[in-house]
Amino acid sequence: MSAIEKTLVLVKPDGVKKHICGEVISRFERKGLEVEAIKMIQVPEELAKKHYEEHEGKGFFKDLIAFITSGPVLVMVIKGENAVAAVRQINGATDPLKAVPGSIRGDFATSIDENVVHASDAPETAEREIGLWFPELKK
């Protein structure tokens, strides 16, 4: 039996501007995953820095923070069987030029800097990220 997991998904400002939030949600739902929580927010800089803290000190950190805070972001908790791996498969490779056609990034993204979506990379990461973005869901 596979594990029921939760994962965090962000539709980044470029995805929101492209008006593909509904398409992104549909792809997860068609896979049999469930949207457990959802909200649209303008990301505060402090939250962005906490979310991307493992990249602090790297050359691209400031640009990353500037991008994620540049416009509204759709934030979701996605739940289901093997949700972490399933969502990452649906999203496609981080570099959209390596993402397969049919994946979200393969279909909608053109650069690694603006690649439409974010998803947690492991169940432990998902737990940390969900706690940051949805503190009201903490037990």
PDB file of C-alpha atoms in Angstrom:
ATOM      1  CA  MET A   1       0.000   0.000   0.000  1.00  0.00           C
ATOM      2  CA  SER A   2       1.355   3.393  -0.960  1.00  0.00           C
ATOM      3  CA  ALA A   3       1.544   6.251   1.488  1.00  0.00           C
ATOM      4  CA  ILE A   4      -1.033   9.039   1.635  1.00  0.00           C
ATOM      5  CA  GLU A   5       1.053  12.204   1.659  1.00  0.00           C
ATOM      6  CA  LYS A   6       0.627  15.944   1.621  1.00  0.00           C
ATOM      7  CA  THR A   7       2.751  18.341  -0.383  1.00  0.00           C
ATOM      8  CA  LEU A   8       2.938  22.086  -0.902  1.00  0.00           C
ATOM      9  CA  VAL A   9       2.411  23.521  -4.369  1.00  0.00           C
ATOM     10  CA  LEU A  10       2.855  27.135  -5.412  1.00  0.00           C
ATOM     11  CA  VAL A  11       1.654  28.546  -8.696  1.00  0.00           C
ATOM     12  CA  LYS A  12       4.278  31.274  -8.949  1.00  0.00           C
ATOM     13  CA  PRO A  13       3.613  34.841 -10.157  1.00  0.00           C
ATOM     14  CA  ASP A  14       4.368  33.928 -13.787  1.00  0.00           C
ATOM     15  CA  GLY A  15       1.810  31.096 -13.679  1.00  0.00           C
ATOM     16  CA  VAL A  16      -0.825  33.349 -12.106  1.00  0.00           C
ATOM     17  CA  LYS A  17      -0.183  35.997 -14.805  1.00  0.00           C
ATOM     18  CA  LYS A  18      -0.615  33.329 -17.503  1.00  0.00           C
ATOM     19  CA  HIS A  19      -4.076  32.508 -16.076  1.00  0.00           C
ATOM     20  CA  ILE A  20      -3.315  28.787 -15.746  1.00  0.00           C
ATOM     21  CA  CYS A  21      -4.237  28.222 -12.075  1.00  0.00           C
ATOM     22  CA  GLY A  22      -7.342  26.254 -13.048  1.00  0.00           C
ATOM     23  CA  GLU A  23      -5.348  24.121 -15.479  1.00  0.00           C
ATOM     24  CA  VAL A  24      -2.735  23.365 -12.799  1.00  0.00           C
ATOM     25  CA  ILE A  25      -5.412  22.337 -10.287  1.00  0.00           C
ATOM     26  CA  SER A  26      -7.161  20.193 -12.930  1.00  0.00           C
ATOM     27  CA  ARG A  27      -3.987  18.265 -13.683  1.00  0.00           C
ATOM     28  CA  PHE A  28      -3.544  17.314 -10.025  1.00  0.00           C
ATOM     29  CA  GLU A  29      -7.210  16.381  -9.662  1.00  0.00           C
ATOM     30  CA  ARG A  30      -7.177  14.264 -12.835  1.00  0.00           C
ATOM     31  CA  LYS A  31      -4.276  12.314 -11.298  1.00  0.00           C
ATOM     32  CA  GLY A  32      -6.536  11.501  -8.345  1.00  0.00           C
ATOM     33  CA  LEU A  33      -4.988  14.014  -5.939  1.00  0.00           C
ATOM     34  CA  GLU A  34      -7.045  16.288  -3.712  1.00  0.00           C
ATOM     35  CA  VAL A  35      -6.737  19.997  -2.928  1.00  0.00           C
ATOM     36  CA  GLU A  36      -6.844  20.071   0.861  1.00  0.00           C
ATOM     37  CA  ALA A  37      -6.178  23.806   1.313  1.00  0.00           C
ATOM     38  CA  ILE A  38      -5.859  26.712  -1.117  1.00  0.00           C
ATOM     39  CA  LYS A  39      -5.362  30.474  -1.008  1.00  0.00           C
ATOM     40  CA  MET A  40      -4.102  33.300  -3.187  1.00  0.00           C
ATOM     41  CA  ILE A  41      -1.617  35.609  -1.480  1.00  0.00           C
ATOM     42  CA  GLN A  42       0.893  38.345  -2.110  1.00  0.00           C
ATOM     43  CA  VAL A  43       3.969  36.745  -0.541  1.00  0.00           C
ATOM     44  CA  PRO A  44       5.591  38.828   2.211  1.00  0.00           C
ATOM     45  CA  GLU A  45       9.385  39.060   1.887  1.00  0.00           C
ATOM     46  CA  GLU A  46       9.881  37.443   5.309  1.00  0.00           C
ATOM     47  CA  LEU A  47       7.899  34.338   4.278  1.00  0.00           C
ATOM     48  CA  ALA A  48       9.774  34.128   0.972  1.00  0.00           C
ATOM     49  CA  LYS A  49      13.120  34.204   2.795  1.00  0.00           C
ATOM     50  CA  LYS A  50      12.019  31.459   5.213  1.00  0.00           C
ATOM     51  CA  HIS A  51      10.723  29.314   2.346  1.00  0.00           C
ATOM     52  CA  TYR A  52      13.956  29.611   0.351  1.00  0.00           C
ATOM     53  CA  GLU A  53      16.365  29.752   3.333  1.00  0.00           C
ATOM     54  CA  GLU A  54      18.523  26.886   1.998  1.00  0.00           C
ATOM     55  CA  HIS A  55      19.494  29.172  -0.909  1.00  0.00           C
ATOM     56  CA  GLU A  56      20.487  32.160   1.240  1.00  0.00           C
ATOM     57  CA  GLY A  57      23.973  33.382   0.352  1.00  0.00           C
ATOM     58  CA  LYS A  58      23.785  32.000  -3.191  1.00  0.00           C
ATOM     59  CA  GLY A  59      24.066  34.406  -6.123  1.00  0.00           C
ATOM     60  CA  PHE A  60      20.462  33.942  -7.235  1.00  0.00           C
ATOM     61  CA  PHE A  61      18.839  34.339  -3.775  1.00  0.00           C
ATOM     62  CA  LYS A  62      17.885  38.026  -4.135  1.00  0.00           C
ATOM     63  CA  ASP A  63      16.388  37.458  -7.595  1.00  0.00           C
ATOM     64  CA  LEU A  64      14.453  34.450  -6.269  1.00  0.00           C
ATOM     65  CA  ILE A  65      12.950  36.520  -3.447  1.00  0.00           C
ATOM     66  CA  ALA A  66      12.197  39.430  -5.800  1.00  0.00           C
ATOM     67  CA  PHE A  67      10.425  37.078  -8.227  1.00  0.00           C
ATOM     68  CA  ILE A  68       8.255  35.178  -5.720  1.00  0.00           C
ATOM     69  CA  THR A  69       7.149  38.477  -4.125  1.00  0.00           C
ATOM     70  CA  SER A  70       6.515  40.206  -7.501  1.00  0.00           C
ATOM     71  CA  GLY A  71       2.858  39.222  -7.790  1.00  0.00           C
ATOM     72  CA  PRO A  72       0.141  37.004  -6.361  1.00  0.00           C
ATOM     73  CA  VAL A  73       0.894  33.323  -5.730  1.00  0.00           C
ATOM     74  CA  LEU A  74      -1.634  30.491  -5.513  1.00  0.00           C
ATOM     75  CA  VAL A  75      -0.669  28.292  -2.558  1.00  0.00           C
ATOM     76  CA  MET A  76      -2.073  24.778  -2.163  1.00  0.00           C
ATOM     77  CA  VAL A  77      -1.763  21.706  -0.020  1.00  0.00           C
ATOM     78  CA  ILE A  78      -2.209  18.698  -2.281  1.00  0.00           C
ATOM     79  CA  LYS A  79      -3.015  15.339  -0.697  1.00  0.00           C
ATOM     80  CA  GLY A  80      -3.057  11.814  -2.023  1.00  0.00           C
ATOM     81  CA  GLU A  81      -1.229   8.602  -2.661  1.00  0.00           C
ATOM     82  CA  ASN A  82       2.488   9.348  -3.143  1.00  0.00           C
ATOM     83  CA  ALA A  83       1.556  13.024  -3.529  1.00  0.00           C
ATOM     84  CA  VAL A  84       5.139  14.347  -3.359  1.00  0.00           C
ATOM     85  CA  ALA A  85       6.405  12.243  -6.273  1.00  0.00           C
ATOM     86  CA  ALA A  86       3.134  12.485  -8.227  1.00  0.00           C
ATOM     87  CA  VAL A  87       3.072  16.302  -8.074  1.00  0.00           C
ATOM     88  CA  ARG A  88       6.721  16.558  -9.073  1.00  0.00           C
ATOM     89  CA  GLN A  89       6.039  14.277 -12.053  1.00  0.00           C
ATOM     90  CA  ILE A  90       3.072  16.416 -13.135  1.00  0.00           C
ATOM     91  CA  ASN A  91       5.129  19.610 -12.694  1.00  0.00           C
ATOM     92  CA  GLY A  92       8.041  18.327 -14.782  1.00  0.00           C
ATOM     93  CA  ALA A  93      11.759  19.038 -14.527  1.00  0.00           C
ATOM     94  CA  THR A  94      12.809  22.282 -12.807  1.00  0.00           C
ATOM     95  CA  ASP A  95      14.469  23.371 -16.052  1.00  0.00           C
ATOM     96  CA  PRO A  96      11.519  23.739 -18.451  1.00  0.00           C
ATOM     97  CA  LEU A  97      13.760  23.015 -21.432  1.00  0.00           C
ATOM     98  CA  LYS A  98      14.288  19.523 -19.946  1.00  0.00           C
ATOM     99  CA  ALA A  99      10.652  19.088 -18.873  1.00  0.00           C
ATOM    100  CA  VAL A 100       8.647  16.657 -20.974  1.00  0.00           C
ATOM    101  CA  PRO A 101       5.755  17.943 -23.067  1.00  0.00           C
ATOM    102  CA  GLY A 102       2.549  17.338 -21.157  1.00  0.00           C
ATOM    103  CA  SER A 103       4.072  18.385 -17.844  1.00  0.00           C
ATOM    104  CA  ILE A 104       3.135  21.804 -16.446  1.00  0.00           C
ATOM    105  CA  ARG A 105       6.631  23.213 -16.980  1.00  0.00           C
ATOM    106  CA  GLY A 106       6.970  21.478 -20.347  1.00  0.00           C
ATOM    107  CA  ASP A 107       3.758  23.122 -21.518  1.00  0.00           C
ATOM    108  CA  PHE A 108       3.866  26.559 -19.867  1.00  0.00           C
ATOM    109  CA  ALA A 109       7.380  27.544 -18.708  1.00  0.00           C
ATOM    110  CA  THR A 110      10.262  28.874 -20.768  1.00  0.00           C
ATOM    111  CA  SER A 111      13.030  29.618 -18.246  1.00  0.00           C
ATOM    112  CA  ILE A 112      14.430  28.093 -15.080  1.00  0.00           C
ATOM    113  CA  ASP A 113      14.000  31.448 -13.302  1.00  0.00           C
ATOM    114  CA  GLU A 114      10.269  31.630 -14.062  1.00  0.00           C
ATOM    115  CA  ASN A 115       9.139  28.021 -14.137  1.00  0.00           C
ATOM    116  CA  VAL A 116       5.456  28.426 -13.160  1.00  0.00           C
ATOM    117  CA  VAL A 117       5.230  26.056 -10.170  1.00  0.00           C
ATOM    118  CA  HIS A 118       6.979  24.927  -7.005  1.00  0.00           C
ATOM    119  CA  ALA A 119       6.452  21.633  -5.197  1.00  0.00           C
ATOM    120  CA  SER A 120       8.026  20.176  -2.093  1.00  0.00           C
ATOM    121  CA  ASP A 121      10.833  17.727  -2.897  1.00  0.00           C
ATOM    122  CA  ALA A 122      10.292  15.281  -0.001  1.00  0.00           C
ATOM    123  CA  PRO A 123       7.673  14.514   2.672  1.00  0.00           C
ATOM    124  CA  GLU A 124       9.865  16.183   5.321  1.00  0.00           C
ATOM    125  CA  THR A 125      10.226  19.314   3.188  1.00  0.00           C
ATOM    126  CA  ALA A 126       6.472  19.304   2.584  1.00  0.00           C
ATOM    127  CA  GLU A 127       5.788  19.253   6.319  1.00  0.00           C
ATOM    128  CA  ARG A 128       8.102  22.236   6.883  1.00  0.00           C
ATOM    129  CA  GLU A 129       6.734  24.197   3.920  1.00  0.00           C
ATOM    130  CA  ILE A 130       3.074  23.520   4.740  1.00  0.00           C
ATOM    131  CA  GLY A 131       3.771  24.786   8.271  1.00  0.00           C
ATOM    132  CA  LEU A 132       5.204  28.029   6.843  1.00  0.00           C
ATOM    133  CA  TRP A 133       2.430  28.719   4.335  1.00  0.00           C
ATOM    134  CA  PHE A 134      -0.526  27.261   6.281  1.00  0.00           C
ATOM    135  CA  PRO A 135       0.293  27.693   9.980  1.00  0.00           C
ATOM    136  CA  GLU A 136      -3.428  27.292  10.722  1.00  0.00           C
ATOM    137  CA  LEU A 137      -3.163  23.616   9.654  1.00  0.00           C
ATOM    138  CA  LYS A 138      -0.543  22.738  12.284  1.00  0.00           C
ATOM    139  CA  LYS A 139      -1.727  20.196  14.790  1.00  0.00           C
TER     140      LYS A 139
END
